[in-house]
C-alpha cells in the first residue's frame, strides 16, 4: 500500500532559507490491517517538527522515502534520502511492533531533515569571495556526528537512542484445560479471561482476571452418581518477556477463590454441598502471535496450593471417596486477541 504524504519544508542550517522536502510513506499491503498508515506517520512527524509546510509538487528538493515491510518474522522500516544530485543514503531499524516502528521512523526522519544536504556543505566550502571568519576566543564544542547508514542497509540508531514508547493494551482469551488434582479424576475444564498489560520495551507488566469451570464424577460408586464441580475466579499479577518477534513468555502469581460443589444426580432431594474453595497459584504461558496480527494462540500451565481440602464420600456402601490433595495443577490451550489502548 503506497500513499504520498506530501511535500514539506524544513530549515536549512547552512543557508537560512526554507528547504522544500518531498516526503513519501509506503507500507506493504499485507500490513494494512495492523500497521498505522501515512496519517499516523505524519502526525508523529509533526509532533517533532510542528512547523513543517507543504511545497509545490514540481519543486526540486531532497526526497525522504519511508517504507515499512515484513522481513521474515520481523517488521522493518527504512528511510531512503535522495539528494538533488541523485545520491542516496539509507537508514533502517526494527521494533517489536508496527505502531512503535512508525513512531520511531518519524523521529529518525525529523532528525535527518535537520542535517543540511552534502551539496550545500560542499558549495559553501567552495564559494569564491567568502570572507574568512575570525575564530572565536573559545571554539564551540564539536557537534555530534550525524548518524548515517552503511551500504549494507544495517540497522542504525541516531545519536540519541530511540526507544519504543510505552503502550497499554487489553487482552481477552478463552481456552480449555486439563484439571489435575482438584476433582476426583482428570477432567477437561474451561477458562476465559481479560488482562491489562503495560508494555515497556520488550517487557510487559499486567493483571489478569479469569473465570473457570470444571466437573468430574466420583468413580467406583455402587448406587449413587456423585458429581464434583468447581466454579472459580482467579486474580493474578503477571510479567511477560518477548522471546522472539512473534512469541512471548509470561509468568503469573495469584489466588483462586470460588465454590467446591458436590451433589448426587439420581437421588431425589439429595443434599448439595457447596463449600468455599481457595488456592494460591503460580502459572506460566507461552503466547504466539502469527505475524503482526492482534490474534494469538497460547499454551499454559499452573500449579496451586489448596488452602482447605474437603472429603467427598458416597454414602451407598461402596466406600468411594475423594479428598483433593494440597497440590493441584492444570495444563491448557487457548486463543485470544489483544486491543491497543489510546
C-alpha positions as a Markdown table, in Angstrom:
| # | Residue | x | y | z |
|---|---|---|---|---|
| 1 | Unk | 0.0 | 0.0 | 0.0 |
| 2 | Unk | 1.6 | 3.2 | -1.1 |
| 3 | Unk | 0.5 | 6.7 | -0.3 |
| 4 | Unk | 2.2 | 10.1 | -0.7 |
| 5 | Unk | 2.2 | 12.1 | 2.5 |
| 6 | Unk | 3.1 | 15.4 | 0.8 |
| 7 | Unk | 6.0 | 17.8 | 0.4 |
| 8 | Unk | 7.3 | 19.6 | 3.5 |
| 9 | Unk | 9.7 | 22.4 | 4.3 |
| 10 | Unk | 12.4 | 22.4 | 6.9 |
| 11 | Unk | 15.0 | 24.9 | 7.8 |
| 12 | Unk | 18.4 | 24.7 | 6.2 |
| 13 | Unk | 21.1 | 25.4 | 8.7 |
| 14 | Unk | 23.6 | 26.3 | 6.0 |
| 15 | Unk | 21.6 | 28.9 | 4.0 |
| 16 | Unk | 19.0 | 30.2 | 6.5 |
| 17 | Unk | 16.3 | 29.6 | 3.8 |
| 18 | Unk | 13.4 | 27.1 | 3.8 |
| 19 | Unk | 14.3 | 23.8 | 2.1 |
| 20 | Unk | 11.5 | 22.1 | 0.3 |
| 21 | Unk | 11.4 | 18.4 | 1.1 |
| 22 | Unk | 9.5 | 15.7 | -0.6 |
| 23 | Unk | 8.1 | 13.1 | 1.8 |
| 24 | Unk | 6.6 | 9.7 | 1.0 |
| 25 | Unk | 5.3 | 6.9 | 3.2 |
| 26 | Unk | 4.6 | 3.3 | 1.9 |
| 27 | Unk | 3.8 | 0.0 | 3.6 |
| 28 | Unk | 3.2 | -3.5 | 2.4 |
| 29 | Unk | -0.4 | -4.3 | 1.5 |
| 30 | Unk | -0.4 | -7.3 | 4.0 |
| 31 | Unk | 0.4 | -4.9 | 6.9 |
| 32 | Unk | -2.6 | -2.6 | 6.2 |
| 33 | Unk | -4.7 | -4.1 | 8.9 |
| 34 | Unk | -2.2 | -4.0 | 11.7 |
| 35 | Unk | 0.2 | -1.2 | 10.8 |
| 36 | Unk | -0.5 | 2.6 | 11.0 |
| 37 | Unk | -0.6 | 4.4 | 7.7 |
| 38 | Unk | 0.5 | 7.8 | 6.4 |
| 39 | Unk | -1.8 | 9.8 | 8.6 |
| 40 | Unk | -0.3 | 8.3 | 11.8 |
| 41 | Unk | 3.2 | 8.8 | 10.5 |
| 42 | Unk | 2.5 | 12.5 | 9.5 |
| 43 | Unk | 1.1 | 13.2 | 12.9 |
| 44 | Unk | 4.1 | 11.7 | 14.7 |
| 45 | Unk | 6.4 | 13.7 | 12.4 |
| 46 | Unk | 4.6 | 17.0 | 13.0 |
| 47 | Unk | 4.9 | 16.3 | 16.7 |
| 48 | Unk | 8.7 | 16.5 | 16.2 |
| 49 | Unk | 8.6 | 19.3 | 13.6 |
| 50 | Unk | 5.3 | 21.3 | 14.1 |
| 51 | Unk | 6.3 | 24.0 | 11.5 |
| 52 | Unk | 6.5 | 21.7 | 8.5 |
| 53 | Unk | 4.8 | 23.2 | 5.5 |
| 54 | Unk | 3.8 | 21.9 | 2.1 |
| 55 | Unk | 5.7 | 22.7 | -1.0 |
| 56 | Unk | 4.7 | 22.8 | -4.7 |
| 57 | Unk | 4.6 | 19.4 | -6.4 |
| 58 | Unk | 7.3 | 20.2 | -9.0 |
| 59 | Unk | 9.8 | 21.8 | -6.6 |
| 60 | Unk | 13.3 | 20.2 | -6.9 |
| 61 | Unk | 14.2 | 19.0 | -3.5 |
| 62 | Unk | 15.6 | 16.3 | -1.4 |
| 63 | Unk | 13.3 | 13.3 | -1.1 |
| 64 | Unk | 12.6 | 11.3 | 2.1 |
| 65 | Unk | 11.1 | 7.9 | 1.3 |
| 66 | Unk | 9.8 | 5.9 | 4.3 |
| 67 | Unk | 8.9 | 2.2 | 3.7 |
| 68 | Unk | 7.6 | -0.4 | 6.2 |
| 69 | Unk | 7.7 | -4.1 | 5.3 |
| 70 | Unk | 7.9 | -7.5 | 6.8 |
| 71 | Unk | 11.2 | -9.4 | 6.6 |
| 72 | Unk | 10.7 | -13.0 | 7.8 |
| 73 | Unk | 9.2 | -12.8 | 11.3 |
| 74 | Unk | 10.2 | -9.2 | 11.8 |
| 75 | Unk | 8.8 | -5.7 | 11.0 |
| 76 | Unk | 11.4 | -3.5 | 9.4 |
| 77 | Unk | 11.4 | 0.2 | 8.5 |
| 78 | Unk | 13.6 | 2.0 | 6.1 |
| 79 | Unk | 14.3 | 5.7 | 5.4 |
| 80 | Unk | 15.8 | 6.5 | 2.0 |
| 81 | Unk | 17.2 | 10.0 | 1.4 |
| 82 | Unk | 17.6 | 11.0 | -2.2 |
| 83 | Unk | 19.7 | 14.1 | -2.7 |
| 84 | Unk | 19.4 | 16.6 | -5.5 |
| 85 | Unk | 22.4 | 15.2 | -7.3 |
| 86 | Unk | 20.8 | 11.7 | -7.2 |
| 87 | Unk | 23.0 | 10.2 | -4.5 |
| 88 | Unk | 21.2 | 8.3 | -1.8 |
| 89 | Unk | 21.7 | 7.3 | 1.8 |
| 90 | Unk | 19.7 | 4.8 | 3.9 |
| 91 | Unk | 18.7 | 4.3 | 7.5 |
| 92 | Unk | 16.9 | 1.2 | 8.7 |
| 93 | Unk | 15.6 | 0.0 | 12.0 |
| 94 | Unk | 13.3 | -2.6 | 13.6 |
| 95 | Unk | 10.9 | -2.6 | 16.5 |
| 96 | Unk | 8.8 | -5.1 | 18.4 |
| 97 | Unk | 5.5 | -3.9 | 16.8 |
| 98 | Unk | 4.4 | -1.8 | 13.9 |
| 99 | Unk | 3.0 | 1.3 | 15.8 |
| 100 | Unk | 6.3 | 1.7 | 17.7 |
| 101 | Unk | 8.2 | 1.3 | 14.5 |
| 102 | Unk | 6.2 | 4.1 | 12.7 |
| 103 | Unk | 6.7 | 6.4 | 15.6 |
| 104 | Unk | 10.5 | 5.8 | 15.7 |
| 105 | Unk | 10.7 | 6.3 | 11.9 |
| 106 | Unk | 9.1 | 9.7 | 12.3 |
| 107 | Unk | 11.7 | 10.7 | 14.9 |
| 108 | Unk | 14.5 | 9.5 | 12.6 |
| 109 | Unk | 13.1 | 11.4 | 9.7 |
| 110 | Unk | 12.8 | 14.6 | 11.7 |
| 111 | Unk | 16.5 | 14.2 | 12.8 |
| 112 | Unk | 17.6 | 13.6 | 9.1 |
| 113 | Unk | 15.7 | 16.8 | 8.0 |
| 114 | Unk | 17.9 | 18.9 | 10.3 |
| 115 | Unk | 21.0 | 17.8 | 8.5 |
| 116 | Unk | 22.0 | 20.0 | 5.6 |
| 117 | Unk | 22.4 | 18.3 | 2.3 |
| 118 | Unk | 26.0 | 17.4 | 1.4 |
| 119 | Unk | 25.8 | 19.6 | -1.7 |
| 120 | Unk | 25.1 | 22.7 | 0.5 |
| 121 | Unk | 28.1 | 21.9 | 2.6 |
| 122 | Unk | 30.3 | 21.5 | -0.4 |
| 123 | Unk | 29.0 | 24.6 | -2.2 |
| 124 | Unk | 29.6 | 26.7 | 0.9 |
| 125 | Unk | 33.1 | 25.4 | 1.2 |
| 126 | Unk | 34.0 | 26.3 | -2.4 |
| 127 | Unk | 32.1 | 29.6 | -2.8 |
| 128 | Unk | 34.5 | 32.3 | -4.0 |
| 129 | Unk | 34.8 | 35.6 | -2.3 |
| 130 | Unk | 33.5 | 34.5 | 1.0 |
| 131 | Unk | 35.4 | 36.4 | 3.7 |
| 132 | Unk | 37.2 | 34.4 | 6.3 |
| 133 | Unk | 35.5 | 34.1 | 9.6 |
| 134 | Unk | 37.5 | 35.1 | 12.6 |
| 135 | Unk | 38.0 | 32.3 | 15.1 |
| 136 | Unk | 36.2 | 32.6 | 18.4 |
| 137 | Unk | 38.2 | 33.1 | 21.5 |
| 138 | Unk | 36.7 | 29.8 | 22.8 |
| 139 | Unk | 35.8 | 27.4 | 20.0 |
| 140 | Unk | 32.4 | 25.7 | 20.5 |
| 141 | Unk | 32.4 | 22.1 | 21.3 |
| 142 | Unk | 32.0 | 20.0 | 18.2 |
| 143 | Unk | 28.5 | 18.9 | 17.2 |
| 144 | Unk | 27.9 | 15.1 | 17.3 |
| 145 | Unk | 28.4 | 13.3 | 14.1 |
| 146 | Unk | 25.1 | 12.7 | 12.2 |
| 147 | Unk | 24.1 | 9.1 | 12.1 |
| 148 | Unk | 24.5 | 7.6 | 8.7 |
| 149 | Unk | 23.9 | 4.1 | 7.4 |
| 150 | Unk | 26.4 | 1.9 | 5.6 |
| 151 | Unk | 25.8 | 0.5 | 2.1 |
| 152 | Unk | 24.6 | -2.8 | 3.5 |
| 153 | Unk | 21.3 | -1.3 | 5.0 |
| 154 | Unk | 22.4 | -2.2 | 8.5 |
| 155 | Unk | 20.2 | -1.1 | 11.4 |
| 156 | Unk | 21.4 | 2.3 | 12.7 |
| 157 | Unk | 20.4 | 4.2 | 15.7 |
| 158 | Unk | 20.5 | 8.0 | 15.9 |
| 159 | Unk | 22.8 | 9.9 | 18.2 |
| 160 | Unk | 20.1 | 9.8 | 20.9 |
| 161 | Unk | 18.8 | 6.3 | 21.3 |
| 162 | Unk | 15.2 | 5.8 | 20.2 |
| 163 | Unk | 13.1 | 3.6 | 22.4 |
| 164 | Unk | 9.7 | 2.3 | 21.5 |
| 165 | Unk | 7.1 | 4.2 | 23.5 |
| 166 | Unk | 5.3 | 2.6 | 26.4 |
| 167 | Unk | 1.9 | 1.2 | 25.5 |
| 168 | Unk | -1.1 | -0.2 | 27.3 |
| 169 | Unk | -3.4 | -2.8 | 25.9 |
| 170 | Unk | -6.2 | -5.2 | 26.8 |
| 171 | Unk | -6.1 | -8.9 | 26.2 |
| 172 | Unk | -9.1 | -11.3 | 26.1 |
| 173 | Unk | -8.9 | -15.0 | 25.7 |
| 174 | Unk | -10.7 | -18.3 | 26.1 |
| 175 | Unk | -9.5 | -21.9 | 26.3 |
| 176 | Unk | -9.7 | -25.4 | 27.7 |
| 177 | Unk | -7.5 | -27.1 | 30.2 |
| 178 | Unk | -6.9 | -30.5 | 31.8 |
| 179 | Unk | -7.6 | -30.1 | 35.5 |
| 180 | Unk | -5.4 | -32.3 | 37.7 |
| 181 | Unk | -6.0 | -32.9 | 41.4 |
| 182 | Unk | -8.9 | -30.8 | 42.4 |
| 183 | Unk | -11.5 | -33.2 | 41.0 |
| 184 | Unk | -11.9 | -37.0 | 41.6 |
| 185 | Unk | -10.3 | -37.6 | 38.2 |
| 186 | Unk | -8.6 | -35.7 | 35.5 |
| 187 | Unk | -11.2 | -33.7 | 33.6 |
| 188 | Unk | -11.5 | -31.0 | 30.9 |
| 189 | Unk | -12.3 | -27.6 | 32.2 |
| 190 | Unk | -12.9 | -24.2 | 30.6 |
| 191 | Unk | -11.4 | -20.8 | 31.3 |
| 192 | Unk | -12.0 | -17.3 | 30.0 |
| 193 | Unk | -10.0 | -14.2 | 31.0 |
| 194 | Unk | -9.4 | -10.5 | 30.5 |
| 195 | Unk | -6.0 | -8.9 | 31.1 |
| 196 | Unk | -4.5 | -5.4 | 31.2 |
| 197 | Unk | -0.8 | -5.0 | 30.3 |
| 198 | Unk | 1.7 | -2.2 | 30.1 |
| 199 | Unk | 4.5 | -2.7 | 27.7 |
| 200 | Unk | 7.9 | -1.1 | 28.3 |
| 201 | Unk | 10.4 | -2.1 | 25.6 |
| 202 | Unk | 10.2 | -5.9 | 25.4 |
| 203 | Unk | 8.9 | -6.4 | 29.0 |
| 204 | Unk | 5.2 | -6.1 | 30.0 |
| 205 | Unk | 3.6 | -5.9 | 33.4 |
| 206 | Unk | -0.1 | -6.6 | 34.0 |
| 207 | Unk | -3.0 | -8.0 | 35.9 |
| 208 | Unk | -5.5 | -10.7 | 34.8 |
| 209 | Unk | -8.9 | -11.9 | 36.0 |
| 210 | Unk | -10.2 | -15.3 | 34.8 |
| 211 | Unk | -13.3 | -17.4 | 35.4 |
| 212 | Unk | -13.1 | -21.2 | 35.2 |
| 213 | Unk | -15.4 | -24.2 | 35.4 |
| 214 | Unk | -14.7 | -28.0 | 35.6 |
| 215 | Unk | -16.6 | -31.1 | 36.8 |
| 216 | Unk | -16.0 | -34.8 | 37.2 |
| 217 | Unk | -17.8 | -37.8 | 38.7 |
| 218 | Unk | -16.7 | -39.8 | 41.7 |
| 219 | Unk | -15.5 | -43.2 | 40.5 |
| 220 | Unk | -16.3 | -46.7 | 41.9 |
| 221 | Unk | -19.7 | -45.8 | 43.4 |
| 222 | Unk | -22.4 | -48.5 | 43.5 |
| 223 | Unk | -25.8 | -46.7 | 43.6 |
| 224 | Unk | -25.0 | -43.0 | 43.7 |
| 225 | Unk | -23.8 | -40.8 | 40.9 |
| 226 | Unk | -21.8 | -38.2 | 42.8 |
| 227 | Unk | -20.6 | -35.2 | 40.8 |
| 228 | Unk | -18.0 | -32.7 | 42.0 |
| 229 | Unk | -17.5 | -29.4 | 40.2 |
| 230 | Unk | -15.6 | -26.2 | 40.8 |
| 231 | Unk | -16.6 | -22.6 | 39.9 |
| 232 | Unk | -13.7 | -20.3 | 40.5 |
| 233 | Unk | -12.3 | -16.9 | 39.7 |
| 234 | Unk | -8.6 | -16.2 | 39.7 |
| 235 | Unk | -6.8 | -12.9 | 40.1 |
| 236 | Unk | -3.1 | -12.7 | 39.1 |
| 237 | Unk | -0.2 | -10.3 | 38.7 |
| 238 | Unk | 1.9 | -11.0 | 35.6 |
| 239 | Unk | 5.2 | -10.2 | 33.9 |
| 240 | Unk | 5.9 | -11.1 | 30.3 |
| 241 | Unk | 9.0 | -11.0 | 28.2 |
| 242 | Unk | 9.3 | -11.1 | 24.4 |
| 243 | Unk | 11.4 | -14.1 | 23.3 |
| 244 | Unk | 11.1 | -13.6 | 19.6 |
| 245 | Unk | 9.2 | -11.1 | 17.4 |
| 246 | Unk | 6.1 | -13.3 | 17.5 |
| 247 | Unk | 6.4 | -15.1 | 20.8 |
| 248 | Unk | 6.2 | -14.1 | 24.5 |
| 249 | Unk | 6.6 | -15.9 | 27.8 |
| 250 | Unk | 4.5 | -14.9 | 30.7 |
| 251 | Unk | 4.7 | -15.8 | 34.4 |
| 252 | Unk | 2.0 | -15.0 | 37.0 |
| 253 | Unk | 1.3 | -15.3 | 40.7 |
| 254 | Unk | -2.2 | -15.1 | 42.2 |
| 255 | Unk | -5.1 | -16.8 | 44.0 |
| 256 | Unk | -8.3 | -18.6 | 43.0 |
| 257 | Unk | -11.5 | -18.4 | 45.0 |
| 258 | Unk | -14.9 | -19.8 | 44.4 |
| 259 | Unk | -17.2 | -22.8 | 45.2 |
| 260 | Unk | -16.4 | -26.5 | 45.6 |
| 261 | Unk | -19.8 | -28.2 | 44.8 |
| 262 | Unk | -20.7 | -31.9 | 45.2 |
| 263 | Unk | -24.1 | -33.4 | 44.6 |
| 264 | Unk | -26.0 | -36.6 | 43.7 |
| 265 | Unk | -27.8 | -36.8 | 40.4 |
| 266 | Unk | -30.0 | -39.8 | 40.9 |
| 267 | Unk | -31.4 | -39.4 | 44.4 |
| 268 | Unk | -34.4 | -37.1 | 44.8 |
| 269 | Unk | -33.9 | -34.3 | 47.3 |
| 270 | Unk | -30.2 | -35.3 | 47.8 |
| 271 | Unk | -28.1 | -32.8 | 49.7 |
| 272 | Unk | -25.9 | -30.4 | 47.8 |
| 273 | Unk | -22.7 | -29.5 | 49.5 |
| 274 | Unk | -21.3 | -26.1 | 48.4 |
| 275 | Unk | -18.1 | -25.2 | 50.2 |
| 276 | Unk | -15.6 | -22.3 | 49.8 |
| 277 | Unk | -12.6 | -23.0 | 47.6 |
| 278 | Unk | -9.3 | -21.1 | 47.9 |
| 279 | Unk | -5.9 | -21.8 | 46.3 |
| 280 | Unk | -2.7 | -20.0 | 45.9 |
| 281 | Unk | -1.4 | -20.2 | 42.3 |
| 282 | Unk | 1.6 | -19.8 | 40.1 |
| 283 | Unk | 1.5 | -20.2 | 36.3 |
| 284 | Unk | 3.1 | -19.6 | 33.0 |
| 285 | Unk | 2.0 | -19.3 | 29.5 |
| 286 | Unk | 3.7 | -19.2 | 26.1 |
| 287 | Unk | 1.9 | -17.0 | 23.6 |
| 288 | Unk | 2.4 | -17.0 | 19.8 |
| 289 | Unk | 1.3 | -14.1 | 17.6 |
| 290 | Unk | 1.2 | -15.1 | 13.9 |
| 291 | Unk | 2.9 | -12.2 | 12.1 |
| 292 | Unk | 1.7 | -8.8 | 13.2 |
| 293 | Unk | -1.8 | -10.0 | 13.8 |
| 294 | Unk | -3.5 | -9.0 | 17.1 |
| 295 | Unk | -4.8 | -12.6 | 17.4 |
| 296 | Unk | -2.7 | -15.2 | 19.2 |
| 297 | Unk | -2.6 | -18.8 | 20.4 |
| 298 | Unk | -1.2 | -20.0 | 23.7 |
| 299 | Unk | -0.3 | -22.9 | 25.8 |
| 300 | Unk | -0.4 | -22.5 | 29.6 |
| 301 | Unk | 0.1 | -24.3 | 32.8 |
| 302 | Unk | -0.5 | -23.6 | 36.5 |
| 303 | Unk | 0.1 | -25.2 | 39.9 |
| 304 | Unk | -1.8 | -24.4 | 43.1 |
| 305 | Unk | -1.7 | -24.9 | 46.8 |
| 306 | Unk | -5.1 | -25.9 | 48.3 |
| 307 | Unk | -5.7 | -23.9 | 51.5 |
| 308 | Unk | -8.5 | -26.2 | 52.6 |
| 309 | Unk | -9.5 | -29.5 | 51.2 |
| 310 | Unk | -12.7 | -31.5 | 51.6 |
| 311 | Unk | -13.5 | -35.2 | 51.7 |
| 312 | Unk | -16.3 | -36.4 | 49.3 |
| 313 | Unk | -17.8 | -39.7 | 50.4 |
| 314 | Unk | -20.5 | -41.7 | 48.6 |
| 315 | Unk | -22.9 | -43.0 | 51.3 |
| 316 | Unk | -24.0 | -46.1 | 49.3 |
| 317 | Unk | -21.9 | -48.8 | 50.9 |
| 318 | Unk | -19.2 | -48.6 | 48.3 |
| 319 | Unk | -16.8 | -46.6 | 50.5 |
| 320 | Unk | -16.0 | -44.5 | 47.4 |
| 321 | Unk | -14.5 | -41.2 | 48.5 |
| 322 | Unk | -12.1 | -38.5 | 47.3 |
| 323 | Unk | -10.2 | -35.7 | 49.0 |
| 324 | Unk | -8.2 | -33.2 | 46.9 |
| 325 | Unk | -4.5 | -33.1 | 47.7 |
| 326 | Unk | -2.8 | -29.9 | 48.8 |
| 327 | Unk | -1.0 | -29.6 | 45.4 |
| 328 | Unk | -3.1 | -29.4 | 42.2 |
| 329 | Unk | -2.4 | -28.2 | 38.6 |
| 330 | Unk | -3.7 | -27.6 | 35.1 |
| 331 | Unk | -2.4 | -27.7 | 31.5 |
| 332 | Unk | -4.3 | -26.0 | 28.8 |
| 333 | Unk | -4.6 | -24.4 | 25.3 |
| 334 | Unk | -6.3 | -21.2 | 24.3 |
| 335 | Unk | -6.8 | -18.4 | 21.8 |
| 336 | Unk | -7.3 | -14.7 | 22.2 |
| 337 | Unk | -6.9 | -11.2 | 20.9 |
| 338 | Unk | -5.1 | -8.0 | 22.1 |
| 339 | Unk | -6.5 | -4.5 | 21.8 |
| 340 | Unk | -4.4 | -1.4 | 21.8 |
| 341 | Unk | -5.4 | 1.4 | 24.3 |
| 342 | Unk | -5.0 | 5.1 | 23.5 |
